[in-house]
PDB file of C-alpha atoms in Angstrom:
ATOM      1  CA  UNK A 255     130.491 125.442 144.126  1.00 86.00           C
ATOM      2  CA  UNK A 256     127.820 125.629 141.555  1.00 88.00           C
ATOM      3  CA  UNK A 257     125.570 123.230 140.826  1.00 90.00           C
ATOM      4  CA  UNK A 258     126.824 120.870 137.167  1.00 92.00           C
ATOM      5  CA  UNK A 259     123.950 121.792 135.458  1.00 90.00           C
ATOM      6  CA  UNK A 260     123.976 125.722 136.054  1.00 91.00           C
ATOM      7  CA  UNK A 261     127.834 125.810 135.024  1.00 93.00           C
ATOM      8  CA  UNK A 262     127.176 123.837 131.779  1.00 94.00           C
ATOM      9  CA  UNK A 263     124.354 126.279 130.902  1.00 94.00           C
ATOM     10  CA  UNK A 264     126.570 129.303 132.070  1.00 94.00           C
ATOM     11  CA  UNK A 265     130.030 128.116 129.892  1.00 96.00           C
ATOM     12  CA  UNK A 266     127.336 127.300 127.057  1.00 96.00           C
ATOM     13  CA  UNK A 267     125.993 130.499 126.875  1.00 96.00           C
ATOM     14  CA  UNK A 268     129.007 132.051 126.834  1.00 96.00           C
ATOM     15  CA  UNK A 269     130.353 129.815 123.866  1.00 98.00           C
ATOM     16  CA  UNK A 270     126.857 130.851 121.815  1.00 97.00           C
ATOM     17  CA  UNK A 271     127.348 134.553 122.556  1.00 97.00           C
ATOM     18  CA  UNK A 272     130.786 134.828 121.518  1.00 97.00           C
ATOM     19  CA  UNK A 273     129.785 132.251 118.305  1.00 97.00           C
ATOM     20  CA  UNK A 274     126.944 134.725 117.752  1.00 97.00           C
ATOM     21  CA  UNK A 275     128.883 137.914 118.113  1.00 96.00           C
ATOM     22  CA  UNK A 276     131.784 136.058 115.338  1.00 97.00           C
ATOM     23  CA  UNK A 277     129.246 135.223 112.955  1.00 97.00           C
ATOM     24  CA  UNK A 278     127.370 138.101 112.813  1.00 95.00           C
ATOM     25  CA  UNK A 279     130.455 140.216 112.483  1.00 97.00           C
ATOM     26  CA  UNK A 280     131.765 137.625 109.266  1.00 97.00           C
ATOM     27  CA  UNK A 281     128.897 137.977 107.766  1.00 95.00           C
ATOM     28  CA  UNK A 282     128.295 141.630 107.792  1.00 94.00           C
ATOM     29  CA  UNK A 283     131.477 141.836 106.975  1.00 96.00           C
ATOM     30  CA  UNK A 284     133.103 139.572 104.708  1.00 97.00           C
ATOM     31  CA  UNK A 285     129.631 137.857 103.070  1.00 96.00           C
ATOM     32  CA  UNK A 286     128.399 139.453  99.798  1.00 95.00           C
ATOM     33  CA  UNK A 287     126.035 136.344  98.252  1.00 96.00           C
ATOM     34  CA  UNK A 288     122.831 137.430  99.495  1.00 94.00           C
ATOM     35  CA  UNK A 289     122.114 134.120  99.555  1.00 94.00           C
ATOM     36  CA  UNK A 290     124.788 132.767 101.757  1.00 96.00           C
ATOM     37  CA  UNK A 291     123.991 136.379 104.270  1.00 94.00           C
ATOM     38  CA  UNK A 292     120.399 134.698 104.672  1.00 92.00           C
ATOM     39  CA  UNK A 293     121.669 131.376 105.550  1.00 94.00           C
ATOM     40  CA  UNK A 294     124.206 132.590 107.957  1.00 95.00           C
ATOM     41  CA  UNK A 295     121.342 135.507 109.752  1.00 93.00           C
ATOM     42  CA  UNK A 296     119.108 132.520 110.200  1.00 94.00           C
ATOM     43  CA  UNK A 297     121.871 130.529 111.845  1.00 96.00           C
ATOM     44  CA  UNK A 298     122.857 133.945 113.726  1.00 96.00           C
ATOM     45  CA  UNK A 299     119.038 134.366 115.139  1.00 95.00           C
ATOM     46  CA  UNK A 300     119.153 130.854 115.977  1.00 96.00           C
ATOM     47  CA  UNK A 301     121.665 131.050 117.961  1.00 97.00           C
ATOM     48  CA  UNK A 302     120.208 134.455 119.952  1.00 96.00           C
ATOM     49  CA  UNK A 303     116.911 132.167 120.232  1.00 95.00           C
ATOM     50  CA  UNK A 304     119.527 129.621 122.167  1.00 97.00           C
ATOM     51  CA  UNK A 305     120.848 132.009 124.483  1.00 97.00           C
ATOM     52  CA  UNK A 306     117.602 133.708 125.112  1.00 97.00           C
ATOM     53  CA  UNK A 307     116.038 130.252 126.210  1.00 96.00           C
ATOM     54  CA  UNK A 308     119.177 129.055 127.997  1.00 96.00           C
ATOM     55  CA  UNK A 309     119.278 132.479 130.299  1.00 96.00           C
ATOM     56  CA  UNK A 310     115.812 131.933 131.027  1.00 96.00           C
ATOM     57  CA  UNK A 311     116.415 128.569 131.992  1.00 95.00           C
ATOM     58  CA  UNK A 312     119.251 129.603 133.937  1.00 93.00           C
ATOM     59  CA  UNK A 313     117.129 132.358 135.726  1.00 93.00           C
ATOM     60  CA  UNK A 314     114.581 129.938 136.951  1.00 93.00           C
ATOM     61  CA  UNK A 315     117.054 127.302 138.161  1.00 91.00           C
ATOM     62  CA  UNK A 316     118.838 129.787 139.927  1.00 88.00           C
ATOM     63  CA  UNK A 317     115.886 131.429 141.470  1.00 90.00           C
ATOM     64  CA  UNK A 318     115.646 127.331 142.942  1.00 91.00           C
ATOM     65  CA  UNK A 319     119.402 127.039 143.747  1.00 89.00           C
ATOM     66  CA  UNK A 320     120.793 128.468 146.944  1.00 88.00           C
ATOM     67  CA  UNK A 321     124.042 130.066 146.223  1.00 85.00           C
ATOM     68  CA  UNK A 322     127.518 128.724 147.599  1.00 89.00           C
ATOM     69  CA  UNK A 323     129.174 131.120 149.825  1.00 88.00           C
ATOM     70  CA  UNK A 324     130.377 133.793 148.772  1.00 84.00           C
ATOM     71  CA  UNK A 325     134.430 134.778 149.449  1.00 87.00           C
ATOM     72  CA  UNK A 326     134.643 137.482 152.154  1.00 91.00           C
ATOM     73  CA  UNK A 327     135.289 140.781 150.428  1.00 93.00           C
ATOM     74  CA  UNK A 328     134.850 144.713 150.782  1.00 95.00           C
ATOM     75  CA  UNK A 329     131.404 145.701 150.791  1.00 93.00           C
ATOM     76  CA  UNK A 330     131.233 148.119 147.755  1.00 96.00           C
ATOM     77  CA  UNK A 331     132.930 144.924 145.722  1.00 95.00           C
ATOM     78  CA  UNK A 332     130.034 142.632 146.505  1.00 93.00           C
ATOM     79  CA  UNK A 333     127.578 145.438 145.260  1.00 95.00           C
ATOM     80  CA  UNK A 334     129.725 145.836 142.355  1.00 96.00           C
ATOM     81  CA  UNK A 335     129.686 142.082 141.232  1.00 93.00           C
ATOM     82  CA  UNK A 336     125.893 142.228 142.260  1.00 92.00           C
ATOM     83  CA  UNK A 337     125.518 144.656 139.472  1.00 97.00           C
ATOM     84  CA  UNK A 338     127.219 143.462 137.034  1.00 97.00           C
ATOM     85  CA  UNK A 339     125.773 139.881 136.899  1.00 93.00           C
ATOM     86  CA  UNK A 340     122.709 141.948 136.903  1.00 95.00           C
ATOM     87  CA  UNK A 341     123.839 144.011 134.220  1.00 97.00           C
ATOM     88  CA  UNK A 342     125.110 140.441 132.705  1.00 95.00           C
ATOM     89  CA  UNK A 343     121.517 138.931 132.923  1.00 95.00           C
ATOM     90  CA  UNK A 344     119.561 141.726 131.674  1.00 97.00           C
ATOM     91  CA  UNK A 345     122.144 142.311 128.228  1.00 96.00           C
ATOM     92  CA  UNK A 346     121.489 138.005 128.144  1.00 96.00           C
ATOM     93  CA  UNK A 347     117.662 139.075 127.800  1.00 97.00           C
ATOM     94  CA  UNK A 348     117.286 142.169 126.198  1.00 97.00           C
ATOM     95  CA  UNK A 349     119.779 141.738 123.427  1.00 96.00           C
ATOM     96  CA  UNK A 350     118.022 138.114 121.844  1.00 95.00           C
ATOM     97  CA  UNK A 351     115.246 139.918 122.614  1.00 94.00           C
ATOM     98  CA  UNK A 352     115.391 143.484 120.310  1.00 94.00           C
ATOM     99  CA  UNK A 353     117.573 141.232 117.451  1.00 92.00           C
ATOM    100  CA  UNK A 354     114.228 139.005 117.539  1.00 91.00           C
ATOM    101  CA  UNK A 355     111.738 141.832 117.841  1.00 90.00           C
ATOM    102  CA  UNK A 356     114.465 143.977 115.112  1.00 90.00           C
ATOM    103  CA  UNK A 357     113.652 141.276 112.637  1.00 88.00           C
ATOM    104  CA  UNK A 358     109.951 140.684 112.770  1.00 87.00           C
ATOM    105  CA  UNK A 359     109.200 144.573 112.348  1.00 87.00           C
ATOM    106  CA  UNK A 360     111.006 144.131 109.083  1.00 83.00           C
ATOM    107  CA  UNK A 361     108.642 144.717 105.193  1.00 86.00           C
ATOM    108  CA  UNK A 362     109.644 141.410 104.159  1.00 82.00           C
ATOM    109  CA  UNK A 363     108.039 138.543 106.553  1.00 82.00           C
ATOM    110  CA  UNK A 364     110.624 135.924 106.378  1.00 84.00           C
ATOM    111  CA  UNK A 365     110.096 133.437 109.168  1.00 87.00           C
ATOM    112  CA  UNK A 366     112.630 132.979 112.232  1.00 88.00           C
ATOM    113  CA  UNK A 367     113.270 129.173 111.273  1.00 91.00           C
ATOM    114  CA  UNK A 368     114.837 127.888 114.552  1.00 94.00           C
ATOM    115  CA  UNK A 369     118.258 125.417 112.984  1.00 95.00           C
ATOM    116  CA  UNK A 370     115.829 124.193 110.642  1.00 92.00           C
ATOM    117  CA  UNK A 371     114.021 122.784 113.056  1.00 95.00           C
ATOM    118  CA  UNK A 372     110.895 125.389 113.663  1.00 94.00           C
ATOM    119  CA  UNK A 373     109.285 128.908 113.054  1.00 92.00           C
ATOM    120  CA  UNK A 374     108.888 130.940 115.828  1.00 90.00           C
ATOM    121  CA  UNK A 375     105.926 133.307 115.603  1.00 87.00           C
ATOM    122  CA  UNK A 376     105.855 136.638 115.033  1.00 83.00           C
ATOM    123  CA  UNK A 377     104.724 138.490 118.057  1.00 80.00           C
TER     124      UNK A 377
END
C-alpha cells in the first residue's frame, strides 16, 4: 500500500482538478458580471497553481518512495498502466502550466493573486 501522505496528495489532487474543471466550465458558462468572471478565474488559476505544486510534490516524494508490489498481470497491461500514469503526470504538469503561461501572455497584466494570499510572477 501507499504511503498516507502520497494518497492524501493523490485523492486531493483529484478533488482540485475536478473542482477546477466545474468552475471553469460555470463560469464560462453561466457567469455574465464581468466582475464576478474575474473573481471566479482567479479562484480557477488558484486552484491550477494547487495542483501544479501538489504534482510536483508528489513527483519528488515518489521519486523517494519505493513502490508496493505490484499485482501480477499480462505484460502489455503493466506497460499500459505505465503509460497512462505517465500520460496522467505529464497532463498534471503541462495543463497548470499553459493555463498559467495562457494568462500572463495576455495585453492586460492582471496579477495571478494566489487565494488572496500572493502574486506569482510573471515569467
Amino acid at each position: 500500500m501507499w504511503p498516507l501522505p502520497l494518497r492524501l496528495i493523490h485523492w486531493i489532487s483529484a478533488a482540485l482538478v475536478i473542482a477546477a474543471l466545474g468552475l471553469g466550465t460555470y463560469m464560462v458558462q453561466f457567469v455574465a458580471d464581468p466582475a464576478a468572471r474575474f473573481d471566479l478565474t482567479q479562484t480557477h488559476k488558484s486552484i491550477g497553481i494547487t495542483v501544479l505544486a501538489f504534482t510536483l510534490l508528489r513527483l519528488c516524494l515518489r521519486l523517494l518512495t519505493t513502490a508496493p508490489t505490484a499485482e501480477p498481470i499480462a505484460p502489455f497491461l503493466m506497460r499500459a498502466a505505465k503509460a497512462t500514469h505517465l500520460g496522467l503526470y505529464v497532463l498534471l504538469v503541462t495543463l497548470p502550466l499553459s493555463g498559467f503561461l495562457m494568462a500572463t501572455t495576455t495585453p492586460v497584466r492582471i496579477p495571478t493573486r494566489v487565494f488572496g494570499l500572493f502574486d506569482l510572477p510573471y515569467p
